[in-house]
Short mmCIF file of C-alpha atoms in Angstrom, two decimals:
data_model
loop_
_atom_site.label_atom_id
_atom_site.label_comp_id
_atom_site.label_asym_id
_atom_site.label_seq_id
_atom_site.Cartn_x
_atom_site.Cartn_y
_atom_site.Cartn_z
CA MET A 1 -236.21 0.86 -43.10
CA ARG A 2 -233.57 3.31 -44.24
CA HIS A 3 -231.95 6.49 -43.01
CA ILE A 4 -233.07 9.88 -44.28
CA HIS A 5 -230.24 12.41 -44.51
CA LEU A 6 -231.30 15.75 -43.01
CA ASP A 7 -227.94 17.47 -42.92
CA GLU A 8 -224.24 16.64 -42.67
CA GLY A 9 -223.98 14.04 -39.90
CA LEU A 10 -227.72 14.13 -39.09
CA ARG A 11 -229.94 11.26 -40.16
CA LEU A 12 -233.43 10.05 -39.23
CA ARG A 13 -235.12 6.72 -39.55
CA PHE A 14 -238.66 5.59 -38.94
CA PRO A 15 -238.84 1.96 -37.79
CA GLY A 16 -241.97 0.19 -38.90
CA ARG A 17 -242.76 2.69 -41.67
CA SER A 18 -242.93 1.91 -45.37
CA GLU A 19 -240.54 3.00 -48.10
CA GLU A 20 -243.24 5.34 -49.41
CA PHE A 21 -243.37 7.08 -46.03
CA ASP A 22 -239.59 7.54 -46.08
CA GLN A 23 -239.74 8.98 -49.59
CA GLY A 24 -242.50 11.38 -48.55
CA VAL A 25 -240.45 12.65 -45.60
CA GLU A 26 -237.43 13.09 -47.87
CA ILE A 27 -239.39 15.11 -50.46
CA GLY A 28 -241.10 17.11 -47.71
CA MET A 29 -237.72 18.05 -46.26
CA LEU A 30 -236.51 19.25 -49.67
CA ALA A 31 -239.72 21.22 -50.22
CA VAL A 32 -239.26 23.05 -46.90
CA LEU A 33 -235.68 24.00 -47.77
CA MET A 34 -236.75 25.34 -51.16
CA ASP A 35 -239.74 27.16 -49.67
CA GLN A 36 -237.42 28.89 -47.19
CA GLY A 37 -235.62 30.40 -50.17
CA SER A 38 -232.27 28.72 -49.64
CA VAL A 39 -230.05 29.87 -52.51
CA GLU A 40 -228.12 26.60 -52.60
CA PHE A 41 -228.02 23.40 -50.59
CA THR A 42 -226.83 19.84 -51.04
CA ARG A 43 -228.50 16.70 -49.71
CA TRP A 44 -228.06 12.96 -50.01
CA ILE A 45 -231.30 11.42 -51.24
CA SER A 46 -232.31 7.96 -52.33
CA ARG A 47 -231.88 7.26 -56.04
CA ALA A 48 -235.50 6.07 -56.08
CA ASN A 49 -236.57 9.62 -55.16
CA SER A 50 -234.25 11.55 -57.49
CA ASP A 51 -236.77 12.03 -60.34
CA GLN A 52 -239.40 13.36 -57.95
CA ALA A 53 -236.84 15.65 -56.28
CA ARG A 54 -235.78 17.06 -59.67
CA ALA A 55 -239.40 17.63 -60.71
CA LEU A 56 -240.15 19.46 -57.45
CA ALA A 57 -237.02 21.57 -57.84
CA LYS A 58 -238.04 22.63 -61.33
CA GLN A 59 -241.53 23.60 -60.15
CA LEU A 60 -240.09 25.71 -57.34
CA GLY A 61 -237.51 27.51 -59.51
CA TYR A 62 -234.42 25.44 -58.72
CA HIS A 63 -232.11 23.38 -60.86
CA THR A 64 -230.17 20.36 -59.65
CA VAL A 65 -226.57 19.30 -60.08
CA GLU A 66 -225.76 15.66 -59.49
CA GLY A 67 -222.74 14.90 -57.35
CA ASN A 68 -221.26 11.68 -56.07
CA GLY A 69 -223.37 8.66 -55.48
CA ASP A 70 -223.00 5.24 -54.02
CA GLY A 71 -225.40 2.34 -54.21
CA ASP A 72 -228.87 3.57 -53.32
CA TRP A 73 -227.83 7.17 -52.58
CA ILE A 74 -227.01 10.23 -54.65
CA SER A 75 -225.81 13.71 -53.72
CA LEU A 76 -227.91 16.47 -55.30
CA THR A 77 -227.15 20.17 -55.11
CA PHE A 78 -230.17 22.43 -55.48
CA ARG A 79 -229.57 25.97 -56.79
CA GLN A 80 -232.06 28.78 -57.33
CA GLY A 81 -232.63 29.91 -60.89
CA HIS A 82 -231.78 28.38 -64.21
CA ALA A 83 -228.64 26.37 -64.83
CA LYS A 84 -225.86 28.35 -66.44
CA PRO A 85 -224.56 26.86 -69.67
CA SER A 86 -221.37 24.94 -69.22
CA LEU A 87 -218.65 26.04 -71.57
CA ARG A 88 -215.89 23.77 -72.78
CA LEU A 89 -212.84 24.31 -74.90
CA VAL A 90 -212.93 22.52 -78.24
CA HIS A 91 -209.79 22.15 -80.32
CA SER A 92 -210.16 22.21 -84.05
CA VAL A 93 -208.07 20.03 -86.29
CA GLY A 94 -206.83 21.46 -89.51
#
């Protein structure tokens, strides 16, 4: 049994339920937030669910930005639209 992060300081857990159930609740929660048209939101999700969360985000027109993580958890920010290219300064030698 593990906690599911709903929002800052708000977590749920389902005693007696399987890991698959927990992952389904986590993905369902993300799907609702994206369906509501949230422009941007950040959630802690289990690393085991990160690939599925990214795939869902892509299907619903969001991109993800990975933040901090620790152990079994990762912080993902979901933003509407395509990711903007990241620019970096490159120094030439010569």
